[in-house]
């Protein structure tokens, strides 16, 4: 009997030791051959702070083990030599000098194959969608046991609808047909929040695709399949905040992991104090350190552990999946110096990666403030290549909707473009009409189809990288109050939908007209480098018309764009444009194929943007 107990004890202890594992070790694995030799592991598990750690693997040095306020965490600094080989090795955890257990860590080989991490540029057109609302490709993941939100209700704008990554994979040919080149999904990362968790901006696990959208492996497959079709992928990442149900927030490594306030304090959402030389410190603190919402605590990006955690997480996803570009959520709300350091580290690892920040601000100067190439009153360069060009959006809208005045109507658009001198390179900006946070353009122009086409022609011929919001091509509409109203399901994305608007047969006559307009111009843009990266020349508006050229400086054929937003037909005397038109024998209307041989005057129909190719 005694012998049996001893054996049992030995078995049990061995079992305990073998089973001893952490709740989280992040990043779960890493790579050899990275530019930055440093790696900081976050190890999370009940009362682990008493352990020390050691390892013995050629080329990998354990530099330091950090204990922090919370006994459930250790941070382990590693240094990986350039000649270290990929492989698995044990990290041994010790208590009072005695080995307690091993944790097997893996360094993989960095994938440097061509076609990965290509970057997204003005040669591309981005298609933004929300994975919960685009297409349900896998009904088995609509509800996932164990997650906090269990209601699936397509009639409610707040609940989950069941869309997923497989639904997007199923429509890769649709994107090709439409003529867009790049997919940007709102965050696919786990948002295990109790309510309205579908939008993706309240992250609860930085290393896990939300199981309702798929798995990490499926996400990687999605990127690979898109690349195989010649499509690129942008990932939407959130530095500023996390979800209040994140395990890391529920059991924080240290009190200042997030910015703490005596009472709940929300960000002012006002970017001006970030750049304003006259701003009060209190206003700046409220903007940058205030929480985005009660459910979205604000990361303390001055904390070096937080910095390492976020930077490594983004590098991990890019290398893991081969992503082409990042869209940075709520850029002005972040700690500026950290964001600059982050951008330098990301660009060092992935020189081709494209990055643009969400800057829904109120002036061109404010947008330009956040972009790379100047230090202004900040004293350092942000290294942020591009921004979401909100002022261009407002200007296009105003050109179509407001009566021209000294600064109004088409003059606003002209002025905004003229302020491009503020950017190191304005072509890195993402230009758009609308997105998941704002009223849909078709509603903003009172469902005026002529204005829709006028605006679309500007968007797809203007400098920068155009971004379309899903459903724009089929005239989806609504005002963003609440924002769920601009996040309806794409009709046909769910089995049993009344109409399948992914197909011409499922669309109405006018929807097909819209779809064909977008597709034709998008494909034309794809075929003509002048519309991608050709030099832009604009003219001071006269007779309430706005005219610009995209010159064939980078190949292709030069294009003349004429916007006449007025309700009347106009005759344009072309003598002003001799510098660009002098060698042109004729002009071809890109949308209709009509050829104009007499170039002395051009007739511009009412409410039209003419896109004319120079021959
Ligand atoms: Ca699903």
XYZ file of C-alpha atoms and ligand atoms in Angstrom:
616
model
C 0.000 0.000 0.000
C 2.760 2.438 1.031
C 4.611 1.612 -2.169
C 1.507 2.278 -4.215
C 1.029 5.697 -2.560
C 4.635 6.605 -3.296
C 4.202 5.570 -6.931
C 0.960 7.532 -7.151
C 2.655 10.556 -5.605
C 5.504 10.338 -8.080
C 3.079 9.959 -10.972
C 0.960 12.863 -9.773
C 3.942 15.164 -9.258
C 5.382 14.254 -12.628
C 1.991 14.951 -14.095
C 1.760 18.323 -12.364
C 5.195 19.252 -13.613
C 4.520 18.061 -17.125
C 1.212 19.910 -17.197
C 2.558 23.083 -15.666
C 1.963 25.646 -18.296
C 1.170 29.271 -18.586
C -2.109 30.842 -19.491
C -0.312 32.966 -22.064
C 3.175 33.189 -23.536
C 3.280 35.921 -26.144
C 4.394 36.156 -28.856
C 3.629 32.398 -29.083
C 6.590 31.984 -31.449
C 9.018 34.214 -33.249
C 11.454 34.117 -36.157
C 15.177 34.046 -36.764
C 16.526 36.582 -39.240
C 14.628 39.598 -37.916
C 16.395 42.982 -38.085
C 15.812 43.654 -34.406
C 17.600 40.948 -32.374
C 15.551 41.730 -29.248
C 12.414 39.911 -28.213
C 10.433 40.361 -25.000
C 8.210 37.468 -23.991
C 5.183 38.157 -21.840
C 4.520 35.137 -19.634
C 1.229 35.025 -17.762
C 0.164 32.409 -15.217
C -0.946 32.129 -11.606
C 1.774 33.316 -9.199
C 4.659 32.754 -11.590
C 6.690 35.748 -10.497
C 8.724 33.580 -8.101
C 10.301 31.688 -10.977
C 13.542 32.449 -12.685
C 14.282 31.173 -16.164
C 17.204 29.923 -18.181
C 17.790 28.488 -21.600
C 20.567 26.901 -23.574
C 20.228 27.296 -27.339
C 22.941 28.418 -29.766
C 22.522 32.061 -30.733
C 19.762 32.820 -28.231
C 20.656 34.661 -25.056
C 18.354 35.130 -22.104
C 19.206 38.680 -21.104
C 16.892 39.368 -18.200
C 13.762 38.177 -16.428
C 11.593 41.021 -15.131
C 9.181 40.736 -12.244
C 6.444 43.346 -12.263
C 3.704 44.479 -9.853
C 1.379 41.593 -10.651
C 2.736 38.224 -9.449
C 1.015 36.540 -12.385
C 3.484 37.942 -14.898
C 7.082 37.626 -15.974
C 8.689 39.457 -18.866
C 11.668 37.692 -20.382
C 14.153 39.549 -22.580
C 15.832 37.458 -25.251
C 18.481 38.384 -27.761
C 18.606 36.391 -30.971
C 21.907 36.427 -32.870
C 21.834 36.852 -36.677
C 23.241 33.350 -37.108
C 20.725 31.628 -34.788
C 18.979 28.704 -36.452
C 15.258 28.063 -36.487
C 14.143 25.408 -34.043
C 12.462 24.599 -30.753
C 14.184 24.885 -27.427
C 13.135 24.618 -23.809
C 12.976 27.632 -21.537
C 13.537 26.160 -18.092
C 11.699 27.717 -15.160
C 13.280 27.369 -11.736
C 12.175 27.971 -8.187
C 14.860 28.453 -5.524
C 17.384 27.285 -8.094
C 15.532 24.032 -8.760
C 14.029 23.197 -12.115
C 10.228 23.207 -11.979
C 9.357 22.730 -15.642
C 10.275 23.490 -19.220
C 8.383 25.558 -21.735
C 9.056 24.752 -25.360
C 9.572 27.890 -27.429
C 9.924 28.008 -31.185
C 11.862 30.229 -33.557
C 10.698 29.789 -37.133
C 12.384 30.731 -40.384
C 11.384 34.144 -41.709
C 9.518 33.823 -45.000
C 11.191 36.114 -47.513
C 9.458 34.714 -50.584
C 8.408 37.115 -53.321
C 4.788 38.239 -53.400
C 4.504 38.626 -49.625
C 4.288 42.048 -48.000
C 4.042 43.947 -51.278
C 2.845 47.285 -49.984
C -0.280 49.140 -51.075
C 0.273 52.268 -53.168
C -1.539 54.680 -55.451
C -1.515 51.910 -58.045
C -4.161 50.190 -55.917
C -7.827 50.600 -55.095
C -8.842 49.543 -51.588
C -12.155 47.865 -50.764
C -13.137 48.274 -47.110
C -15.582 45.804 -45.594
C -16.782 44.595 -42.214
C -16.330 40.842 -41.944
C -19.493 40.343 -39.843
C -21.575 42.122 -42.475
C -20.168 41.025 -45.842
C -20.794 37.328 -46.331
C -21.394 34.261 -44.201
C -19.176 31.559 -45.672
C -19.328 29.217 -42.680
C -22.518 28.888 -40.635
C -20.805 26.545 -38.174
C -18.973 29.505 -36.601
C -21.975 31.836 -36.310
C -22.205 31.151 -32.585
C -19.216 29.897 -30.673
C -19.697 28.320 -27.234
C -17.824 30.012 -24.453
C -17.887 33.497 -25.952
C -19.757 36.209 -24.058
C -22.088 37.273 -26.853
C -24.390 34.477 -27.972
C -27.131 36.367 -29.802
C -27.142 36.113 -33.565
C -29.679 38.530 -34.996
C -29.456 39.887 -38.505
C -32.419 42.194 -37.884
C -30.461 44.156 -35.308
C -27.632 46.508 -36.217
C -25.958 45.763 -32.874
C -25.764 41.979 -32.819
C -23.554 39.604 -34.732
C -24.778 38.625 -38.194
C -22.513 35.664 -38.893
C -20.290 36.983 -41.686
C -16.736 35.691 -41.681
C -13.376 35.346 -43.410
C -14.554 32.353 -45.440
C -17.278 34.612 -46.846
C -14.600 37.022 -48.047
C -12.467 34.212 -49.484
C -15.541 33.043 -51.407
C -15.738 36.424 -53.152
C -12.146 37.002 -54.215
C -13.247 36.766 -57.853
C -15.918 39.374 -57.167
C -13.233 41.881 -56.136
C -11.239 41.131 -59.273
C -14.340 41.598 -61.408
C -15.138 44.898 -59.719
C -11.592 46.129 -60.304
C -10.423 46.740 -56.740
C -6.956 45.427 -55.880
C -6.782 45.462 -52.092
C -9.040 44.290 -49.277
C -9.176 46.062 -45.939
C -11.352 44.422 -43.311
C -12.229 46.105 -40.044
C -10.379 44.151 -37.310
C -10.738 40.375 -37.534
C -9.114 39.956 -34.143
C -11.034 38.471 -31.201
C -13.586 40.817 -29.626
C -15.100 38.678 -26.874
C -17.255 41.484 -25.521
C -20.783 41.006 -24.158
C -22.521 43.489 -26.501
C -22.075 44.938 -29.992
C -18.747 43.180 -30.363
C -18.952 42.825 -34.156
C -17.059 46.002 -35.081
C -13.727 44.605 -33.949
C -12.159 47.608 -32.227
C -12.436 46.234 -28.661
C -9.690 43.620 -28.838
C -9.761 40.845 -26.231
C -6.903 38.700 -27.547
C -4.161 40.252 -29.649
C -2.953 36.959 -31.039
C -6.225 35.347 -32.041
C -8.625 35.811 -34.933
C -12.174 35.974 -33.589
C -13.486 32.389 -33.778
C -16.690 33.736 -35.354
C -14.561 34.914 -38.274
C -12.302 31.866 -38.436
C -8.899 30.851 -37.146
C -5.401 32.252 -37.397
C -4.697 29.557 -39.990
C -7.725 30.625 -42.035
C -6.599 34.248 -41.904
C -3.201 33.228 -43.261
C -4.937 31.182 -45.970
C -7.069 34.219 -46.843
C -3.951 36.341 -47.395
C -2.312 33.612 -49.469
C -5.395 33.042 -51.625
C -5.807 36.785 -52.169
C -2.142 37.072 -53.186
C -2.552 34.160 -55.591
C -5.362 36.146 -57.279
C -3.267 39.309 -57.450
C -5.095 40.978 -54.567
C -3.407 42.642 -51.592
C -4.381 42.711 -47.933
C -4.507 45.519 -45.389
C -4.877 44.723 -41.698
C -6.617 47.156 -39.387
C -4.730 47.490 -36.086
C -5.588 49.346 -32.901
C -2.765 50.778 -30.789
C -4.809 53.127 -28.682
C -7.136 50.919 -26.683
C -8.199 47.386 -25.879
C -11.471 45.722 -24.918
C -12.367 45.806 -21.220
C -12.895 42.015 -21.321
C -9.331 41.418 -22.505
C -7.626 38.906 -20.186
C -4.730 41.346 -20.029
C -6.987 44.109 -18.740
C -8.849 41.888 -16.292
C -5.491 40.888 -14.817
C -3.142 43.741 -15.667
C 0.650 43.315 -15.404
C 0.872 46.658 -13.611
C -1.442 49.496 -12.666
C -0.129 51.790 -15.361
C -0.699 49.259 -18.141
C -3.592 51.559 -19.058
C -3.978 55.255 -18.347
C -5.681 55.597 -14.976
C -8.028 58.398 -13.963
C -9.639 59.078 -10.548
C -13.026 58.910 -12.289
C -13.843 57.608 -15.747
C -12.607 60.157 -18.259
C -13.364 59.855 -21.922
C -11.106 61.232 -24.626
C -12.313 64.573 -25.930
C -11.938 63.192 -29.480
C -10.404 66.577 -30.336
C -7.066 66.302 -32.088
C -6.177 70.014 -31.884
C -4.414 69.877 -28.473
C -1.959 67.363 -29.949
C -0.514 69.992 -32.323
C -1.703 73.286 -30.843
C 1.242 75.350 -29.481
C -1.264 77.074 -27.173
C -2.936 73.913 -25.887
C -3.312 73.325 -22.175
C -1.631 70.234 -20.743
C -5.008 69.173 -19.356
C -6.614 69.190 -22.802
C -3.738 67.229 -24.295
C -3.923 64.665 -21.514
C -7.660 64.258 -21.952
C -7.299 63.691 -25.696
C -4.406 61.230 -25.556
C -4.922 59.516 -22.177
C -8.721 59.651 -21.957
C -10.449 56.345 -22.583
C -12.121 55.795 -25.912
C -15.189 54.402 -24.110
C -15.890 52.642 -20.798
C -15.459 49.357 -22.668
C -12.244 50.507 -24.365
C -9.539 51.395 -21.813
C -6.628 53.483 -23.057
C -3.250 51.760 -23.339
C -0.434 53.629 -21.584
C 1.906 53.790 -24.556
C 4.625 55.418 -22.431
C 5.027 52.113 -20.589
C 7.935 50.280 -22.281
C 6.324 46.876 -21.701
C 3.166 48.050 -23.456
C 5.306 49.399 -26.291
C 7.086 46.090 -26.749
C 3.854 44.163 -26.539
C 2.056 46.134 -29.259
C 5.020 46.531 -31.601
C 5.858 42.833 -31.465
C 2.204 41.899 -31.940
C 1.980 43.864 -35.195
C 5.306 42.499 -36.454
C 4.082 39.016 -35.563
C 0.925 39.321 -37.685
C 2.743 40.722 -40.684
C 5.393 38.027 -40.701
C 2.907 35.289 -39.817
C 0.410 36.087 -42.574
C 2.362 38.152 -45.130
C 0.155 41.257 -44.913
C 0.773 44.127 -47.376
C -0.320 47.144 -45.397
C -1.601 48.388 -42.035
C -4.360 50.852 -41.296
C -3.807 52.408 -37.878
C -6.998 53.091 -35.969
C -7.532 56.402 -34.115
C -4.026 57.636 -34.918
C -4.158 61.070 -33.179
C -5.205 59.469 -29.872
C -1.895 57.664 -29.473
C 1.324 58.728 -27.771
C 3.151 60.486 -30.656
C 6.729 59.515 -29.762
C 5.788 55.872 -29.362
C 4.012 55.826 -32.725
C 7.124 57.246 -34.403
C 9.313 54.609 -32.791
C 6.788 51.920 -33.761
C 6.777 53.035 -37.416
C 10.575 52.973 -37.615
C 10.686 49.460 -36.174
C 8.007 48.174 -38.549
C 9.639 49.735 -41.598
C 13.017 48.316 -40.555
C 11.575 44.789 -40.554
C 9.360 45.212 -43.622
C 10.587 47.939 -45.993
C 7.719 47.332 -48.471
C 4.945 47.516 -45.884
C 2.436 50.340 -46.398
C 1.065 52.211 -43.414
C -1.653 54.837 -43.148
C -3.222 56.353 -40.080
C -6.852 57.153 -39.456
C -6.978 60.920 -38.986
C -10.542 62.177 -38.976
C -9.454 65.743 -38.308
C -10.621 69.146 -39.436
C -7.980 70.709 -41.657
C -5.341 69.781 -44.208
C -2.690 71.169 -41.866
C -3.897 68.868 -39.081
C -3.759 65.866 -41.397
C -0.308 66.786 -42.645
C 0.878 67.313 -39.050
C 0.699 63.568 -38.487
C 2.580 62.571 -41.653
C 6.255 61.910 -42.056
C 8.796 64.331 -43.458
C 8.653 67.215 -41.021
C 9.131 67.680 -37.328
C 7.014 70.838 -36.887
C 6.674 71.730 -33.197
C 6.984 68.098 -32.159
C 10.730 67.894 -32.540
C 10.665 64.490 -34.231
C 9.387 62.891 -37.411
C 6.319 60.625 -37.101
C 7.497 58.310 -39.913
C 3.813 57.871 -40.797
C 3.726 57.659 -44.614
C 0.064 58.480 -45.208
C -3.270 59.321 -43.640
C -6.971 58.898 -44.363
C -7.636 62.055 -46.352
C -10.737 63.321 -44.589
C -10.357 66.813 -46.022
C -10.392 65.438 -49.562
C -13.623 63.628 -48.687
C -15.203 66.845 -47.421
C -13.948 68.757 -50.459
C -15.384 66.297 -52.992
C -18.674 66.415 -51.142
C -18.662 70.206 -51.118
C -17.723 70.478 -54.805
C -20.826 68.471 -55.670
C -23.253 69.993 -53.199
C -22.395 73.617 -52.530
C -22.832 76.631 -54.748
C -19.464 77.903 -55.890
C -18.139 80.965 -54.092
C -14.697 82.455 -53.504
C -13.838 79.536 -51.218
C -16.909 77.293 -51.584
C -17.992 74.564 -53.979
C -15.377 73.508 -56.520
C -12.997 76.073 -55.030
C -12.856 74.053 -51.822
C -11.679 71.012 -53.743
C -9.173 73.091 -55.693
C -7.836 74.658 -52.466
C -7.523 71.345 -50.627
C -5.493 69.879 -53.507
C -3.313 73.022 -53.622
C -2.399 72.421 -49.962
C -0.626 69.216 -50.895
C 2.592 71.183 -50.392
C 2.203 70.365 -46.713
C 2.858 66.671 -47.312
C 6.144 65.008 -48.089
C 4.127 62.867 -50.522
C 0.341 63.344 -50.792
C 0.004 60.311 -53.071
C 0.424 58.116 -49.983
C -2.897 59.348 -48.615
C -5.960 57.123 -48.754
C -8.816 59.002 -50.410
C -12.418 58.028 -49.822
C -16.043 59.098 -49.771
C -17.240 57.230 -46.744
C -16.453 54.352 -44.413
C -17.963 52.342 -41.566
C -18.046 55.375 -39.267
C -19.826 57.864 -41.508
C -22.937 58.383 -43.561
C -22.846 56.703 -46.934
C -22.042 59.032 -49.787
C -25.106 58.141 -51.847
C -27.299 59.375 -49.002
C -25.178 62.485 -48.520
C -25.879 63.463 -52.142
C -29.613 62.795 -51.621
C -29.464 59.665 -53.767
C -28.687 61.809 -56.788
C -27.251 59.308 -59.280
C -25.573 61.996 -61.391
C -23.695 63.220 -58.317
C -22.759 59.643 -57.465
C -21.066 59.286 -60.855
C -19.489 62.756 -60.673
C -17.984 61.933 -57.297
C -16.874 58.442 -58.267
C -15.061 59.790 -61.321
C -13.184 62.261 -59.107
C -12.333 59.604 -56.517
C -10.891 57.194 -59.081
C -8.857 59.823 -60.969
C -7.542 61.933 -58.080
C -4.034 61.562 -56.610
C -3.744 59.107 -53.720
C -5.037 55.590 -53.111
C -8.820 55.409 -53.551
C -10.793 53.458 -50.972
C -14.323 52.230 -51.614
C -16.637 51.096 -48.827
C -18.472 47.827 -49.427
C -21.863 48.285 -51.027
C -20.994 51.639 -52.608
C -20.914 49.831 -55.943
C -24.556 48.778 -55.508
C -25.757 52.129 -54.151
C -26.104 51.080 -50.520
C -27.199 54.082 -48.525
C -27.986 55.436 -45.070
C -26.936 57.978 -42.512
C -24.715 56.896 -39.645
C -27.064 57.506 -36.768
C -26.541 54.984 -35.308
C -23.510 53.794 -37.234
C -25.008 50.312 -37.574
C -27.234 51.764 -40.296
C -24.235 52.107 -42.597
C -23.167 48.550 -41.780
C -25.984 46.530 -43.335
C -25.313 43.091 -44.767
C -24.217 42.871 -48.383
C -27.306 41.356 -50.073
C -26.465 37.887 -51.316
C -23.781 37.296 -48.737
C -26.073 34.944 -46.805
C -27.650 31.771 -48.089
C -31.341 32.436 -48.627
C -30.988 36.205 -49.144
C -33.798 37.541 -51.329
C -31.417 39.006 -53.876
C -27.790 38.224 -54.690
C -26.240 41.523 -55.577
C -22.842 39.941 -56.140
C -24.274 39.011 -59.548
C -25.612 41.240 -62.324
C -28.838 39.207 -62.344
C -29.478 40.030 -58.690
C -28.977 43.781 -59.103
C -31.553 46.330 -60.273
C -30.999 48.219 -63.516
C -29.676 51.274 -61.710
C -27.494 49.190 -59.384
C -25.953 47.584 -62.442
C -25.397 51.000 -63.959
C -23.575 52.058 -60.791
C -21.641 48.790 -60.571
C -20.591 48.974 -64.220
C -19.534 52.603 -63.857
C -17.282 51.772 -60.890
C -15.920 48.632 -62.499
C -15.183 50.245 -65.847
C -13.348 53.187 -64.337
C -11.531 51.003 -61.785
C -10.250 48.701 -64.522
C -9.311 51.684 -66.654
C -7.351 53.126 -63.726
C -5.641 49.774 -63.288
C -4.600 49.823 -66.958
C -3.395 53.425 -67.106
C -0.382 54.361 -64.946
C -1.148 58.054 -65.544
C -4.181 57.720 -63.267
C -2.153 55.914 -60.624
C 1.014 57.880 -60.200
C 0.987 60.409 -63.046
C 1.784 63.979 -62.110
C -1.278 66.048 -61.295
C -1.833 69.555 -62.730
C -4.915 71.476 -61.619
C -6.382 74.742 -62.873
C -8.034 77.550 -60.970
C -11.772 76.914 -61.428
C -13.457 79.202 -63.947
C -17.125 79.247 -64.832
C -17.658 76.973 -61.821
C -15.828 74.060 -63.417
C -12.879 72.208 -61.896
C -10.284 70.823 -64.297
C -7.183 68.727 -63.722
C -4.801 66.537 -65.642
C -3.021 63.343 -64.701
C 0.049 63.313 -66.924
C 1.640 60.196 -68.380
C 4.878 60.870 -66.516
C 4.998 57.274 -65.333
C 3.762 55.675 -68.564
C 0.248 55.270 -69.925
C -1.824 58.015 -71.473
C -2.482 61.425 -69.998
C -5.996 62.092 -68.755
C -8.004 65.305 -68.500
C -10.756 65.444 -65.902
C -13.494 68.081 -66.060
C -16.065 68.490 -63.290
C -19.191 70.485 -64.075
C -21.361 70.201 -60.955
C -23.964 72.687 -62.190
C -27.419 71.886 -63.520
C -26.605 73.338 -66.953
C -24.604 72.303 -70.001
C -21.335 74.224 -70.324
C -18.976 74.975 -73.164
C -15.345 74.897 -72.191
C -12.841 76.955 -74.179
C -9.680 74.821 -74.080
C -7.131 77.527 -74.945
C -6.122 77.720 -71.250
C -4.970 74.119 -71.333
C -2.640 74.420 -74.346
C 0.362 73.244 -72.328
C -1.264 69.855 -71.766
C -3.394 69.591 -74.915
C -0.965 70.875 -77.531
C 0.202 67.419 -78.614
C -3.193 65.746 -78.371
C -4.852 64.914 -81.692
C -8.057 63.819 -80.056
C -9.689 63.081 -76.736
C -11.539 59.904 -75.908
C -14.285 59.815 -73.308
C -13.149 56.904 -71.147
C -16.672 56.032 -70.029
C -18.468 56.167 -73.384
C -15.654 55.620 -75.886
C -16.784 58.735 -77.740
C -13.967 60.454 -79.639
C -13.593 64.247 -79.727
C -11.588 65.492 -82.720
C -12.230 69.183 -82.381
C -10.542 70.315 -79.215
C -11.046 74.079 -79.374
C -14.160 73.805 -77.247
C -15.586 70.899 -75.276
C -19.242 70.553 -74.365
C -19.698 69.456 -70.780
C -23.099 67.998 -69.934
C -24.800 69.163 -66.737
C -23.738 67.451 -63.492
C -20.944 65.452 -65.039
C -17.323 64.595 -64.504
C -15.778 63.922 -67.889
C -12.746 61.650 -67.914
C -10.935 62.202 -71.207
C -7.906 60.309 -72.450
C -5.431 62.308 -74.533
C -4.402 60.730 -77.810
Ca -20.298 32.480 -40.022
